[in-house]
XYZ file of C-alpha atoms in Angstrom:
218
model
C 24.587 -81.988 110.129
C 23.445 -80.844 106.783
C 21.280 -77.841 105.854
C 19.847 -76.945 102.391
C 20.587 -73.656 100.707
C 17.204 -72.632 99.358
C 18.153 -69.311 97.965
C 21.500 -67.591 96.962
C 21.089 -63.898 96.824
C 23.290 -60.978 95.638
C 22.831 -57.297 95.150
C 24.664 -54.035 94.621
C 23.847 -50.605 96.159
C 20.838 -48.743 94.748
C 18.757 -45.771 95.726
C 15.127 -46.591 96.398
C 12.098 -44.796 97.814
C 10.782 -45.593 101.305
C 8.029 -43.970 103.406
C 10.753 -41.764 104.921
C 12.386 -40.781 101.651
C 15.270 -42.158 99.558
C 17.499 -44.835 100.902
C 20.858 -46.065 99.431
C 21.443 -49.622 100.316
C 22.236 -53.089 98.923
C 19.638 -54.578 101.193
C 17.276 -55.571 98.432
C 19.047 -58.583 96.892
C 17.972 -60.842 94.119
C 18.004 -64.623 94.030
C 20.405 -66.118 91.457
C 19.933 -69.434 89.597
C 23.465 -70.143 88.622
C 26.681 -70.729 90.612
C 28.403 -67.681 92.103
C 31.973 -67.358 93.219
C 32.546 -66.577 96.828
C 35.660 -64.546 97.666
C 37.038 -63.715 101.107
C 34.902 -60.485 100.939
C 31.691 -61.241 99.236
C 29.911 -63.138 96.454
C 30.551 -62.167 92.830
C 27.818 -59.643 92.019
C 27.328 -58.658 95.659
C 28.450 -55.392 97.280
C 27.680 -53.257 100.390
C 26.653 -49.599 100.376
C 27.719 -48.910 104.003
C 31.148 -50.392 104.173
C 31.654 -48.972 107.716
C 28.970 -51.242 109.205
C 28.765 -54.007 106.590
C 31.141 -56.185 104.697
C 34.829 -56.922 105.402
C 36.302 -60.343 106.241
C 34.155 -60.883 109.396
C 30.914 -59.998 107.529
C 31.562 -61.470 104.109
C 28.350 -63.457 104.066
C 24.952 -62.924 105.712
C 22.789 -65.977 106.390
C 19.154 -66.061 107.421
C 17.285 -69.281 108.456
C 14.429 -70.033 106.058
C 12.054 -71.344 108.714
C 11.863 -67.992 110.491
C 9.860 -66.632 107.518
C 6.814 -68.488 108.728
C 6.936 -66.619 112.033
C 7.156 -63.229 110.391
C 4.445 -64.035 107.836
C 2.137 -64.869 110.773
C 3.174 -62.030 113.072
C 2.667 -59.265 110.505
C -0.079 -60.847 108.529
C 1.747 -60.623 105.290
C 3.986 -62.728 103.056
C 7.724 -62.181 102.980
C 9.723 -63.728 100.116
C 13.353 -64.651 100.025
C 15.555 -62.659 100.690
C 13.418 -60.228 102.642
C 16.124 -59.958 105.328
C 18.824 -58.869 102.938
C 20.646 -62.174 103.297
C 23.056 -63.748 100.910
C 22.055 -67.311 101.999
C 18.586 -68.458 102.888
C 19.131 -71.827 104.588
C 16.523 -74.318 105.774
C 16.752 -75.773 109.339
C 19.805 -73.989 110.696
C 19.075 -72.235 114.006
C 20.683 -69.520 116.143
C 20.117 -71.708 119.245
C 22.072 -74.612 117.860
C 25.114 -73.311 115.976
C 28.135 -71.727 117.540
C 30.453 -68.859 116.983
C 33.427 -70.476 115.161
C 31.504 -73.431 113.749
C 32.824 -74.278 110.245
C 30.688 -75.304 107.283
C 31.351 -76.611 103.713
C 29.094 -74.932 101.182
C 29.843 -75.917 97.587
C 33.610 -75.357 97.177
C 33.877 -72.749 99.873
C 34.573 -73.134 103.609
C 32.778 -70.722 105.984
C 32.932 -69.895 109.682
C 30.339 -68.195 111.840
C 31.694 -64.961 113.138
C 28.765 -63.081 114.789
C 25.011 -62.621 114.920
C 23.499 -60.165 112.371
C 22.402 -56.921 114.061
C 19.077 -55.672 112.697
C 19.144 -51.972 111.874
C 16.849 -49.275 110.665
C 17.164 -50.465 107.002
C 14.947 -53.452 107.643
C 12.267 -51.130 109.005
C 12.489 -48.591 106.189
C 12.677 -51.122 103.430
C 9.517 -52.927 104.611
C 7.774 -49.924 106.120
C 7.447 -51.658 109.489
C 8.737 -49.453 112.314
C 9.154 -52.088 115.049
C 10.774 -54.736 112.854
C 14.346 -54.375 114.277
C 13.045 -54.546 117.848
C 11.010 -57.643 117.095
C 13.953 -59.337 115.506
C 16.100 -58.658 118.586
C 13.281 -59.756 120.925
C 12.769 -63.131 119.141
C 16.454 -63.808 118.468
C 15.645 -64.503 114.897
C 18.602 -62.463 113.802
C 20.475 -64.646 111.336
C 24.283 -64.378 111.401
C 27.471 -63.529 109.539
C 30.206 -65.839 108.303
C 33.772 -65.223 107.284
C 35.296 -67.104 104.352
C 38.119 -69.540 105.188
C 38.390 -70.907 101.726
C 37.097 -69.265 98.528
C 35.102 -71.205 96.068
C 31.958 -71.648 93.918
C 28.497 -71.918 95.478
C 25.403 -73.133 93.779
C 21.761 -72.740 94.773
C 20.557 -76.032 96.316
C 23.989 -76.947 97.714
C 24.107 -78.581 101.126
C 25.639 -76.593 103.928
C 27.489 -79.268 105.824
C 28.871 -78.889 109.370
C 32.640 -79.551 109.252
C 33.653 -78.594 112.732
C 31.991 -77.502 115.969
C 33.914 -74.770 117.874
C 35.005 -76.074 121.257
C 33.720 -72.928 123.115
C 30.124 -74.059 122.521
C 28.901 -70.384 122.557
C 25.825 -70.279 120.411
C 24.742 -67.350 118.212
C 21.724 -67.141 120.629
C 24.153 -66.783 123.596
C 25.742 -63.769 121.944
C 22.287 -62.245 121.198
C 21.504 -62.740 124.925
C 24.403 -60.544 126.142
C 23.756 -58.052 123.367
C 20.072 -57.433 123.873
C 18.888 -58.948 127.082
C 21.209 -59.899 129.862
C 23.527 -57.110 128.880
C 25.176 -56.424 132.232
C 26.118 -60.012 133.132
C 29.960 -59.966 133.362
C 30.310 -63.804 133.453
C 28.262 -64.291 130.198
C 30.089 -61.315 128.548
C 33.471 -62.730 129.453
C 32.517 -66.155 128.046
C 31.524 -64.609 124.767
C 34.512 -62.250 124.526
C 36.915 -65.181 124.975
C 35.756 -66.985 121.865
C 38.689 -66.578 119.500
C 36.506 -66.783 116.384
C 34.244 -63.848 117.445
C 34.344 -60.950 115.028
C 36.891 -58.319 116.239
C 34.467 -55.413 116.006
C 31.923 -57.116 118.272
C 34.607 -58.319 120.612
C 35.964 -54.759 121.051
C 32.548 -53.303 121.784
C 31.609 -55.984 124.237
C 35.001 -55.707 125.935
C 34.465 -51.954 126.290
C 31.068 -52.578 127.886
C 32.426 -55.200 130.253
C 35.142 -52.799 131.316
C 32.536 -50.198 132.167
C 30.589 -52.768 134.193
C 33.647 -53.642 136.237
C 34.351 -50.032 136.931
C 30.846 -49.568 138.343
C 31.052 -52.648 140.629
């Protein structure tokens, strides 16, 4: 499977005004036209403001499927342009329901692996001035996802993102969103997700803690 990188986006922390006051974030990224080098932690020219909840090896790259933009344009009656979701990679055709935690992709010279779904937070609401945006993203499952970098390298806008290896667990990004936001107390589904070796450690720890509480209540 091949998917097209439509927009490569980077940004550094900045302070900008929102309806609820000032916000410091690197959410507002800018498309670049030239190749950018991808390290194990981020793209050259990219940085995170909140390093506690963003960045690190498991969240080196944020990807958002380009086709979801049409849904949000229609739902909110306004036009969103790349990268309105703060993503590094805007990719056409890739879908949370079809790709798996641990799947590996070649992008330019870099090798990437899906690590976890992206969790929408208050920043998307404040940046766009739309209060229910995070809730709607979770409801639809149009979250996008994070990738870790297995091999550093140069990435160029327009590169193909090519599937190299499916992870044998076959746990999709959508499966993880299901236990995170909807079927949250299903021990069998939780266990299946937690057992995926490629799942980001932070998410595995939080889901494991939740599963432990469920078992105690049974």
